[in-house]
Amino acid sequence: MRQAGTRIRIETRGKGLVDVTKRVEAWLAEQRIATGLLTAFLRHTSASLVIQENADPTVLADLEAFFAKLAPEGRGLYRHDDEGPDDMPAHLKAALTRTSLGVPVSGGRLVLGTWQAIYLFEHRARPHLRELHLHVLGE
């Protein structure tokens, strides 16, 4: 068994989904691990990781709209609003999604479905620099 890890920095433009699949795949290819498990971990409490459809952009738009309704923004809605009206809603969205993903590796590639991609889901209104930590274990 071998293992490797790295950190990828991702600049977001504010709320939305950023496809990080190609960056993860490029790093994985360099590791020359044919079979194993890749773990992606996001070190933040107001952004998250999701695996979603990469073919129809309306899926991503609907996902964003759903979470906006589920955790609305607004002064006075939450006690925690130190960083603005999007602060607590961002934490709620991150709590309802996940900050880490495990994806099998086979043939040196991520075992994702035909229409699947890995997205960083930015929940804050302003741009952020996010850190995605990758770890692969296998042979």
XYZ file of C-alpha atoms in Angstrom:
139
model
C 0.000 0.000 0.000
C 1.061 3.518 -0.800
C -0.412 6.840 0.145
C -0.033 10.465 -0.864
C -1.552 13.751 0.098
C -1.679 17.335 -1.057
C -3.494 20.615 -0.602
C -5.266 22.435 -3.439
C -6.244 26.073 -3.067
C -9.482 27.087 -4.728
C -10.578 30.671 -5.264
C -14.330 31.136 -5.239
C -16.264 34.088 -6.641
C -18.857 33.987 -3.900
C -21.911 31.760 -3.708
C -21.991 28.915 -6.149
C -20.546 25.576 -7.150
C -16.985 25.249 -8.422
C -16.133 22.080 -10.354
C -12.850 20.769 -8.913
C -12.940 17.357 -10.626
C -10.227 18.012 -13.212
C -7.800 19.355 -10.600
C -8.402 16.321 -8.380
C -8.040 13.930 -11.328
C -4.802 15.597 -12.463
C -3.248 15.215 -9.026
C -4.471 11.631 -8.746
C -2.908 10.715 -12.107
C 0.480 11.943 -10.848
C 0.290 9.546 -7.885
C 0.197 6.403 -10.061
C -2.113 4.562 -7.699
C -4.270 2.144 -9.680
C -6.710 0.962 -7.021
C -7.629 2.596 -3.750
C -9.625 5.342 -2.105
C -9.345 9.083 -2.502
C -10.511 11.257 0.354
C -11.186 14.956 -0.202
C -11.523 17.151 2.879
C -12.463 20.834 2.941
C -11.148 22.741 5.979
C -14.005 25.215 6.265
C -17.339 25.585 8.070
C -19.084 27.797 5.535
C -18.399 25.815 2.349
C -18.794 22.145 1.521
C -18.207 19.373 -1.006
C -20.862 17.658 -3.099
C -20.940 15.196 -5.957
C -23.529 16.326 -8.477
C -24.492 16.250 -12.123
C -22.074 17.953 -14.501
C -24.160 17.869 -17.708
C -27.097 20.217 -17.118
C -26.288 23.513 -15.354
C -29.905 23.904 -14.261
C -29.254 21.135 -11.719
C -26.671 23.347 -10.016
C -28.931 26.403 -10.213
C -31.816 24.449 -8.668
C -29.521 23.109 -5.935
C -28.434 26.636 -5.038
C -32.043 27.891 -5.072
C -33.174 25.018 -2.833
C -30.500 25.712 -0.220
C -31.251 29.449 -0.355
C -34.863 28.676 0.589
C -33.857 26.080 3.186
C -31.469 28.458 4.972
C -32.555 31.993 4.093
C -30.452 35.066 4.769
C -31.544 38.098 6.727
C -30.707 40.215 9.721
C -32.481 39.054 12.842
C -33.152 35.506 11.630
C -30.207 34.030 13.557
C -28.243 34.945 16.664
C -24.925 34.273 14.916
C -24.438 36.971 12.300
C -20.966 38.274 13.180
C -19.823 38.288 9.554
C -23.075 39.396 7.980
C -26.494 38.029 7.029
C -24.999 35.118 5.031
C -22.877 33.900 7.972
C -25.222 31.494 9.773
C -27.019 30.335 6.610
C -23.586 29.323 5.257
C -22.937 27.229 8.377
C -26.356 25.572 8.081
C -25.785 24.693 4.414
C -22.365 23.229 5.230
C -23.887 21.189 8.069
C -26.527 19.769 5.717
C -24.009 18.769 3.065
C -20.502 17.520 3.907
C -16.921 18.657 4.243
C -15.356 15.368 3.148
C -15.923 12.857 0.385
C -14.564 9.393 -0.270
C -14.309 8.325 -3.913
C -13.035 4.905 -5.016
C -10.102 4.746 -7.422
C -9.927 2.070 -10.104
C -7.619 1.934 -13.100
C -5.898 5.041 -11.734
C -9.097 7.086 -12.120
C -11.898 8.295 -9.883
C -14.907 5.985 -9.999
C -17.464 8.677 -10.761
C -20.625 8.144 -12.758
C -20.911 9.431 -16.309
C -22.608 12.666 -15.253
C -20.947 13.151 -11.867
C -18.433 15.793 -10.824
C -16.931 16.941 -7.530
C -17.927 20.481 -6.581
C -16.817 22.880 -3.917
C -20.076 24.482 -2.794
C -19.340 28.032 -1.644
C -22.027 29.248 0.742
C -20.688 32.754 1.442
C -21.556 35.815 -0.648
C -18.042 37.177 -1.022
C -15.078 35.439 -2.694
C -12.924 33.147 -0.569
C -9.705 31.199 -0.874
C -10.558 27.641 0.187
C -8.241 24.716 0.985
C -9.084 21.267 -0.291
C -6.943 18.506 1.165
C -6.600 15.320 -0.848
C -5.390 11.949 0.351
C -5.165 8.731 -1.627
C -4.449 5.291 -0.237
C -3.986 2.287 -2.478
C -1.628 0.367 -4.754
